[in-house]
């Protein structure tokens, strides 16, 4: 039963992401001139700055880990409230819209080179961050369902005790470690890959 609920939650997350992805693609096509103008996303000047930049891995790690750990903590806190479900669903849609917008702009501006650039931008840290974020959002759905669902006619909040908190806290800590590991790769490995792709861009 639990595995089936987890699979169902995973499908819901995938559906929401795909809806957001479609909306992102649609948004770029509706305002094509704004997104792909000289001052738009991934313009020539922005790409040239990336080509010539020399990023400090330590500084980048501090910036990235602060952003991603904040996201984990906010999702973790809000998932335990009544608004947890719409927050998680809204965040999944936001991720889909963001991916749809930037992917569409990259392909429109640079064609196949844009696809290579996008692939270089999200890997190899994507092997850690994508599962990490999926587990985080799945954790949020499960936490909300267990707290505000009904088990044997009782509200979940009345069944949640110290054991529930420890179990959920340990899972969240594991997810956090996966995401921090992804941040390490994103800070120290990914910039070299992006620079290499941009040199042959």
XYZ file of N, CA and C in Angstrom:
603
model
N 0.830 -1.203 0.000
C 0.000 0.000 0.000
C 0.869 1.259 0.000
N 1.893 1.277 0.881
C 2.763 2.445 0.972
C 3.522 2.673 -0.324
N 4.031 1.568 -0.924
C 4.764 1.694 -2.181
C 3.861 2.236 -3.275
N 2.587 1.767 -3.290
C 1.662 2.240 -4.304
C 1.371 3.722 -4.135
N 1.242 4.185 -2.893
C 1.024 5.607 -2.639
C 2.223 6.435 -3.065
N 3.440 5.920 -2.813
C 4.638 6.639 -3.220
C 4.729 6.741 -4.733
N 4.397 5.637 -5.441
C 4.415 5.659 -6.894
C 3.399 6.645 -7.441
N 2.222 6.679 -6.804
C 1.190 7.611 -7.237
C 1.646 9.046 -7.035
N 2.269 9.321 -5.887
C 2.787 10.657 -5.628
C 3.856 11.043 -6.627
N 4.720 10.074 -6.998
C 5.757 10.335 -7.996
C 5.165 10.678 -9.347
N 4.087 9.987 -9.724
C 3.421 10.291 -10.995
C 2.803 11.682 -10.963
N 2.209 12.052 -9.840
C 1.638 13.392 -9.714
C 2.705 14.463 -9.896
N 3.872 14.244 -9.269
C 4.971 15.200 -9.407
C 5.417 15.303 -10.860
N 5.508 14.172 -11.537
C 5.922 14.172 -12.936
C 4.902 14.899 -13.810
N 3.611 14.637 -13.562
C 2.568 15.312 -14.332
C 2.625 16.818 -14.132
N 2.782 17.249 -12.900
C 2.847 18.689 -12.609
C 4.061 19.324 -13.264
N 5.196 18.614 -13.225
C 6.398 19.151 -13.868
C 6.194 19.286 -15.374
N 5.577 18.292 -15.985
C 5.346 18.333 -17.428
C 4.380 19.456 -17.797
N 3.364 19.684 -16.947
C 2.448 20.806 -17.181
C 3.217 22.119 -17.116
N 4.082 22.261 -16.095
C 4.895 23.459 -15.987
C 5.832 23.621 -17.169
N 6.436 22.514 -17.629
C 7.332 22.552 -18.786
C 6.594 23.062 -20.024
N 5.393 22.550 -20.244
C 4.582 22.989 -21.378
C 4.239 24.482 -21.260
N 3.886 24.922 -20.051
C 3.564 26.329 -19.850
C 4.785 27.221 -20.097
N 5.964 26.747 -19.696
C 7.181 27.504 -19.939
C 7.460 27.663 -21.425
N 7.322 26.569 -22.173
C 7.508 26.630 -23.627
C 6.488 27.578 -24.259
N 5.248 27.476 -23.800
C 4.180 28.333 -24.322
C 4.448 29.796 -24.006
N 4.938 30.065 -22.799
C 5.209 31.434 -22.370
C 6.265 32.086 -23.253
N 7.319 31.353 -23.575
C 8.368 31.903 -24.437
C 7.831 32.170 -25.840
N 7.013 31.269 -26.345
C 6.481 31.446 -27.699
C 5.486 32.594 -27.783
N 4.760 32.854 -26.688
C 3.800 33.963 -26.690
C 4.529 35.299 -26.712
N 5.601 35.434 -25.906
C 6.386 36.679 -25.850
C 7.773 36.433 -26.423
N 7.794 35.904 -27.614
C 9.034 35.505 -28.272
C 10.039 36.648 -28.354
N 9.555 37.853 -28.713
C 10.445 38.994 -28.926
C 11.156 39.420 -27.637
N 10.484 39.316 -26.506
C 11.080 39.720 -25.227
C 12.136 38.713 -24.785
N 11.808 37.435 -24.851
C 12.712 36.404 -24.355
C 13.965 36.278 -25.203
N 13.858 36.486 -26.510
C 14.997 36.264 -27.401
C 15.584 37.562 -27.934
N 15.234 38.693 -27.342
C 15.800 39.969 -27.747
C 17.243 40.106 -27.297
N 17.844 41.243 -27.608
C 19.251 41.475 -27.266
C 19.498 41.437 -25.756
N 18.504 41.854 -24.995
C 18.641 41.862 -23.540
C 17.973 40.658 -22.884
N 17.540 39.698 -23.698
C 16.817 38.551 -23.176
C 17.730 37.499 -22.566
N 17.123 36.400 -22.181
C 17.832 35.305 -21.529
C 18.843 34.669 -22.481
N 20.040 34.345 -21.952
C 21.104 33.685 -22.708
C 21.522 34.471 -23.945
N 21.524 35.802 -23.840
C 21.941 36.613 -24.980
C 23.453 36.484 -25.199
N 23.927 37.054 -26.299
C 25.332 36.906 -26.678
C 26.273 37.464 -25.611
N 25.904 38.592 -25.009
C 26.749 39.196 -23.989
C 26.857 38.296 -22.759
N 25.738 37.694 -22.373
C 25.744 36.794 -21.222
C 26.627 35.576 -21.477
N 26.541 35.027 -22.691
C 27.353 33.863 -23.016
C 28.838 34.218 -23.062
N 29.148 35.428 -23.549
C 30.551 35.861 -23.604
C 31.116 36.040 -22.200
N 30.299 36.572 -21.283
C 30.751 36.719 -19.900
C 31.018 35.357 -19.274
N 30.176 34.385 -19.590
C 30.390 33.035 -19.078
C 31.683 32.440 -19.633
N 31.951 32.707 -20.911
C 33.163 32.191 -21.527
C 34.418 32.748 -20.863
N 34.365 34.019 -20.491
C 35.542 34.699 -19.948
C 35.626 34.674 -18.426
N 34.612 34.120 -17.784
C 34.586 34.143 -16.323
C 35.490 33.068 -15.744
N 36.009 33.347 -14.561
C 36.802 32.383 -13.794
C 36.170 32.274 -12.409
N 35.303 31.312 -12.264
C 34.540 31.180 -11.031
C 35.381 30.550 -9.922
N 35.230 31.103 -8.733
C 35.872 30.553 -7.542
C 34.973 29.460 -6.975
N 35.496 28.231 -6.948
C 34.686 27.098 -6.509
C 34.162 27.250 -5.097
N 34.989 27.798 -4.197
C 34.568 27.956 -2.807
C 33.435 28.974 -2.688
N 33.579 30.099 -3.411
C 32.533 31.118 -3.383
C 31.245 30.573 -3.989
N 31.391 29.859 -5.128
C 30.222 29.296 -5.796
C 29.519 28.280 -4.906
N 30.303 27.461 -4.218
C 29.706 26.461 -3.334
C 28.917 27.127 -2.219
N 29.487 28.174 -1.617
C 28.779 28.887 -0.555
C 27.463 29.454 -1.023
N 27.467 30.033 -2.230
C 26.246 30.629 -2.785
C 25.205 29.561 -3.098
N 25.647 28.493 -3.771
C 24.710 27.450 -4.198
C 24.138 26.693 -3.012
N 25.002 26.304 -2.068
C 24.529 25.501 -0.942
C 23.570 26.306 -0.071
N 23.815 27.606 0.062
C 22.903 28.447 0.836
C 21.518 28.464 0.199
N 21.485 28.590 -1.121
C 20.208 28.628 -1.834
C 19.475 27.291 -1.740
N 20.189 26.210 -1.972
C 19.535 24.898 -2.013
C 19.149 24.399 -0.622
N 19.990 24.631 0.364
C 19.638 24.228 1.730
C 18.431 25.032 2.213
N 18.363 26.316 1.856
C 17.195 27.132 2.220
C 15.925 26.551 1.621
N 16.020 26.101 0.360
C 14.857 25.491 -0.297
C 14.410 24.238 0.437
N 15.373 23.389 0.817
C 15.050 22.152 1.536
C 14.362 22.470 2.862
N 14.889 23.439 3.588
C 14.325 23.773 4.897
C 12.933 24.389 4.772
N 12.749 25.261 3.773
C 11.431 25.888 3.586
C 10.397 24.845 3.197
N 10.745 23.978 2.236
C 9.818 22.906 1.844
C 9.528 22.004 3.036
N 10.578 21.690 3.806
C 10.406 20.828 4.967
C 9.466 21.421 5.995
N 9.588 22.732 6.236
C 8.717 23.382 7.225
C 7.287 23.520 6.710
N 7.143 23.980 5.475
C 5.806 24.237 4.944
C 5.024 22.948 4.684
N 5.744 21.858 4.394
C 5.061 20.589 4.128
C 4.299 20.098 5.346
N 4.698 20.554 6.526
C 4.031 20.116 7.759
C 2.851 21.010 8.131
N 2.508 21.953 7.265
C 1.387 22.846 7.533
C 0.220 22.522 6.601
N -0.893 23.189 6.813
C -2.082 22.965 5.984
C -1.846 23.371 4.531
N -0.935 24.327 4.300
C -0.677 24.783 2.930
C 0.455 24.001 2.272
N 0.897 22.923 2.912
C 2.015 22.154 2.394
C 1.773 21.596 1.007
N 0.575 21.058 0.773
C 0.276 20.437 -0.522
C 0.323 21.441 -1.668
N -0.378 22.587 -1.583
C -0.275 23.563 -2.683
C 1.124 24.143 -2.843
N 1.882 24.257 -1.750
C 3.248 24.770 -1.846
C 4.115 23.802 -2.652
N 4.039 22.524 -2.330
C 4.823 21.524 -3.060
C 4.418 21.485 -4.525
N 3.111 21.453 -4.791
C 2.627 21.409 -6.172
C 3.033 22.662 -6.941
N 2.926 23.801 -6.294
C 3.303 25.057 -6.932
C 4.788 25.102 -7.248
N 5.610 24.567 -6.348
C 7.056 24.577 -6.575
C 7.431 23.655 -7.733
N 6.765 22.516 -7.831
C 7.022 21.604 -8.958
C 6.676 22.293 -10.281
N 5.532 22.973 -10.325
C 5.141 23.699 -11.536
C 6.148 24.799 -11.855
N 6.626 25.492 -10.822
C 7.625 26.543 -11.015
C 8.896 25.970 -11.637
N 9.353 24.812 -11.144
C 10.534 24.177 -11.714
C 10.303 23.825 -13.182
N 9.119 23.309 -13.488
C 8.792 22.956 -14.867
C 8.760 24.175 -15.777
N 8.142 25.260 -15.313
C 8.074 26.489 -16.106
C 9.473 27.045 -16.358
N 10.300 27.058 -15.319
C 11.672 27.559 -15.458
C 12.447 26.727 -16.476
N 12.337 25.402 -16.375
C 13.037 24.521 -17.311
C 12.531 24.723 -18.731
N 11.207 24.856 -18.889
C 10.628 25.054 -20.212
C 11.092 26.352 -20.851
N 11.138 27.428 -20.059
C 11.555 28.737 -20.580
C 13.006 28.718 -21.033
N 13.901 28.274 -20.162
C 15.324 28.350 -20.493
C 15.697 27.359 -21.593
N 15.062 26.192 -21.610
C 15.334 25.215 -22.657
C 14.871 25.732 -24.019
N 13.697 26.341 -24.058
C 13.170 26.877 -25.314
C 14.033 28.013 -25.837
N 14.431 28.912 -24.954
C 15.281 30.033 -25.362
C 16.617 29.522 -25.889
N 17.206 28.535 -25.205
C 18.496 27.987 -25.630
C 18.410 27.374 -27.024
N 17.334 26.641 -27.281
C 17.171 25.990 -28.589
C 16.876 27.022 -29.671
N 16.020 28.004 -29.370
C 15.688 29.034 -30.358
C 16.921 29.855 -30.725
N 17.717 30.208 -29.745
C 18.895 31.044 -29.997
C 20.027 30.281 -30.668
N 20.305 29.068 -30.199
C 21.533 28.392 -30.614
C 21.325 27.021 -31.249
N 20.088 26.576 -31.382
C 19.830 25.297 -32.015
C 20.405 24.135 -31.229
N 21.077 23.217 -31.921
C 21.622 22.034 -31.276
C 22.695 22.404 -30.265
N 23.405 23.512 -30.515
C 24.413 23.958 -29.553
C 23.755 24.326 -28.224
N 22.547 24.873 -28.300
C 21.814 25.209 -27.083
C 21.506 23.988 -26.247
N 21.177 22.870 -26.919
C 20.909 21.625 -26.194
C 22.167 21.123 -25.496
N 23.323 21.213 -26.184
C 24.580 20.800 -25.566
C 24.907 21.684 -24.362
N 24.648 22.978 -24.501
C 24.913 23.896 -23.395
C 24.028 23.577 -22.192
N 22.754 23.296 -22.446
C 21.836 22.971 -21.358
C 22.236 21.661 -20.678
N 22.644 20.679 -21.491
C 23.082 19.401 -20.913
C 24.319 19.607 -20.048
N 25.257 20.445 -20.530
C 26.470 20.720 -19.755
C 26.152 21.484 -18.481
N 25.074 22.263 -18.497
C 24.717 23.093 -17.338
C 24.123 22.296 -16.187
N 23.519 21.160 -16.497
C 22.825 20.419 -15.438
C 23.504 19.105 -15.057
N 24.539 18.711 -15.791
C 25.234 17.468 -15.460
C 26.710 17.764 -15.219
N 27.373 16.984 -14.355
C 26.924 15.726 -13.723
C 26.157 15.896 -12.420
N 26.021 17.143 -11.910
C 25.330 17.321 -10.629
C 23.869 16.896 -10.698
N 23.311 16.846 -11.912
C 21.927 16.425 -12.072
C 21.685 15.003 -11.595
N 22.728 14.172 -11.652
C 22.583 12.793 -11.178
C 22.319 12.735 -9.675
N 22.670 13.801 -8.969
C 22.395 13.885 -7.533
C 21.231 14.826 -7.234
N 21.204 15.976 -7.897
C 20.196 16.989 -7.573
C 18.796 16.595 -8.022
N 18.684 15.995 -9.194
C 17.348 15.610 -9.682
C 16.706 14.568 -8.766
N 17.399 13.454 -8.435
C 16.808 12.526 -7.454
C 16.605 13.170 -6.088
N 17.548 14.051 -5.690
C 17.423 14.714 -4.391
C 16.178 15.568 -4.295
N 15.932 16.363 -5.316
C 14.732 17.210 -5.311
C 13.460 16.371 -5.445
N 13.535 15.312 -6.239
C 12.368 14.438 -6.348
C 12.029 13.831 -4.992
N 13.055 13.345 -4.292
C 12.828 12.767 -2.959
C 12.315 13.820 -1.981
N 12.815 15.051 -2.096
C 12.353 16.128 -1.220
C 10.874 16.406 -1.426
N 10.464 16.514 -2.681
C 9.063 16.826 -2.979
C 8.159 15.647 -2.634
N 8.659 14.429 -2.866
C 7.907 13.236 -2.459
C 7.763 13.199 -0.940
N 8.842 13.560 -0.253
C 8.819 13.639 1.209
C 7.763 14.644 1.667
N 7.692 15.786 0.984
C 6.704 16.794 1.347
C 5.279 16.295 1.175
N 5.024 15.603 0.064
C 3.687 15.049 -0.163
C 3.335 14.011 0.901
N 4.274 13.118 1.188
C 4.032 12.070 2.188
C 3.805 12.662 3.576
N 4.613 13.666 3.916
C 4.495 14.299 5.230
C 3.117 14.949 5.377
N 2.695 15.664 4.348
C 1.395 16.334 4.406
C 0.264 15.312 4.487
N 0.374 14.245 3.696
C -0.674 13.227 3.693
C -0.769 12.532 5.041
N 0.378 12.227 5.640
C 0.365 11.531 6.923
C -0.141 12.427 8.054
N 0.114 13.725 7.951
C -0.326 14.639 9.004
C -1.796 15.004 8.876
N -2.251 15.212 7.648
C -3.604 15.748 7.458
C -4.550 14.772 6.780
N -4.049 13.554 6.490
C -4.949 12.527 5.997
C -5.681 11.883 7.170
N -6.460 10.880 6.867
C -7.219 10.208 7.915
C -6.873 8.725 7.897
N -6.521 8.221 9.067
C -6.183 6.811 9.230
C -7.137 6.203 10.254
N -7.899 5.220 9.826
C -8.885 4.567 10.710
C -9.838 5.604 11.321
N -10.202 6.584 10.495
C -11.170 7.584 10.951
C -10.581 8.673 11.834
N -9.273 8.638 12.100
C -8.638 9.642 12.945
C -7.780 10.568 12.108
N -7.760 11.833 12.496
C -6.906 12.806 11.832
C -5.445 12.441 12.072
N -4.631 12.527 11.002
C -3.231 12.134 11.100
C -2.462 12.874 12.169
N -2.850 14.129 12.454
C -2.124 14.907 13.465
C -2.184 14.260 14.843
N -3.248 13.512 15.087
C -3.377 12.877 16.392
C -2.540 11.593 16.486
N -2.062 11.130 15.340
C -1.262 9.913 15.318
C 0.231 10.214 15.192
N 0.571 11.478 14.933
C 1.967 11.866 14.740
C 2.601 12.193 16.084
N 3.612 11.415 16.451
C 4.305 11.648 17.710
C 5.796 11.773 17.486
N 6.569 11.495 18.524
C 8.017 11.640 18.440
C 8.623 10.683 17.413
N 8.051 9.493 17.286
C 8.561 8.527 16.319
C 8.393 9.052 14.893
N 7.257 9.686 14.643
C 6.995 10.285 13.333
C 8.018 11.377 13.042
N 8.290 12.237 14.015
C 9.223 13.346 13.837
C 10.634 12.831 13.549
N 11.070 11.824 14.318
C 12.411 11.260 14.122
C 12.525 10.623 12.737
N 11.496 9.851 12.366
C 11.532 9.159 11.064
C 11.587 10.153 9.919
N 10.742 11.162 9.972
C 10.719 12.164 8.903
C 11.984 13.021 8.924
N 12.477 13.318 10.115
C 13.690 14.125 10.235
C 14.898 13.412 9.657
N 15.020 12.100 9.896
C 16.136 11.334 9.362
C 16.078 11.257 7.842
N 14.881 11.099 7.304
C 14.738 11.071 5.848
C 15.114 12.422 5.244
N 14.668 13.492 5.884
C 14.987 14.825 5.382
C 16.494 15.089 5.454
N 17.141 14.605 6.501
C 18.587 14.761 6.629
C 19.315 14.017 5.512
N 18.848 12.820 5.195
C 19.442 12.062 4.093
C 19.289 12.786 2.768
N 18.105 13.346 2.539
C 17.862 14.110 1.310
C 18.774 15.326 1.255
N 18.935 15.979 2.395
C 19.793 17.161 2.468
C 21.239 16.801 2.115
N 21.720 15.663 2.570
C 23.085 15.233 2.267
C 23.261 14.957 0.774
N 22.240 14.379 0.149
C 22.294 14.141 -1.302
C 22.396 15.468 -2.050
N 21.571 16.439 -1.641
C 21.563 17.723 -2.320
C 22.868 18.478 -2.089
N 23.420 18.414 -0.891
C 24.708 19.071 -0.629
C 25.815 18.422 -1.462
N 25.766 17.103 -1.613
C 26.744 16.421 -2.473
C 26.623 16.923 -3.910
N 25.386 17.134 -4.356
C 25.174 17.699 -5.684
C 25.733 19.106 -5.797
N 25.645 19.876 -4.724
C 26.193 21.234 -4.709
C 27.709 21.216 -4.860
N 28.362 20.233 -4.234
C 29.821 20.105 -4.351
C 30.211 19.871 -5.812
N 29.508 18.948 -6.463
C 29.785 18.653 -7.877
C 29.484 19.876 -8.744
N 28.378 20.549 -8.449
C 27.984 21.722 -9.225
C 28.996 22.852 -9.097
N 29.651 22.949 -7.963
C 30.581 24.051 -7.707
C 31.976 23.797 -8.236
N 32.439 22.547 -8.172
C 33.838 22.266 -8.489
C 34.045 21.487 -9.787
N 33.028 20.792 -10.269
C 33.167 19.989 -11.488
C 32.430 20.623 -12.658
N 31.193 21.013 -12.452
C 30.369 21.522 -13.546
C 30.941 22.755 -14.248
N 31.511 23.750 -13.527
C 32.052 24.923 -14.239
C 33.095 24.562 -15.290
N 33.904 23.545 -15.043
C 34.914 23.125 -16.014
C 34.249 22.560 -17.268
N 33.183 21.818 -17.074
C 32.461 21.240 -18.214
C 31.802 22.349 -19.028
N 31.161 23.307 -18.346
C 30.507 24.420 -19.044
C 31.524 25.241 -19.829
N 32.679 25.526 -19.231
C 33.722 26.284 -19.927
C 34.219 25.538 -21.159
N 34.367 24.231 -21.049
C 34.816 23.443 -22.193
C 33.800 23.520 -23.332
N 32.519 23.387 -23.008
C 31.470 23.457 -24.029
C 31.434 24.845 -24.662
N 31.603 25.886 -23.842
C 31.543 27.242 -24.363
C 32.738 27.557 -25.269
N 33.870 26.919 -25.033
C 35.028 27.154 -25.890
C 34.805 26.646 -27.305
N 34.010 25.599 -27.434
C 33.717 25.063 -28.766
C 32.322 25.471 -29.225
N 31.766 26.472 -28.522
C 30.395 26.889 -28.795
C 30.328 27.627 -30.140
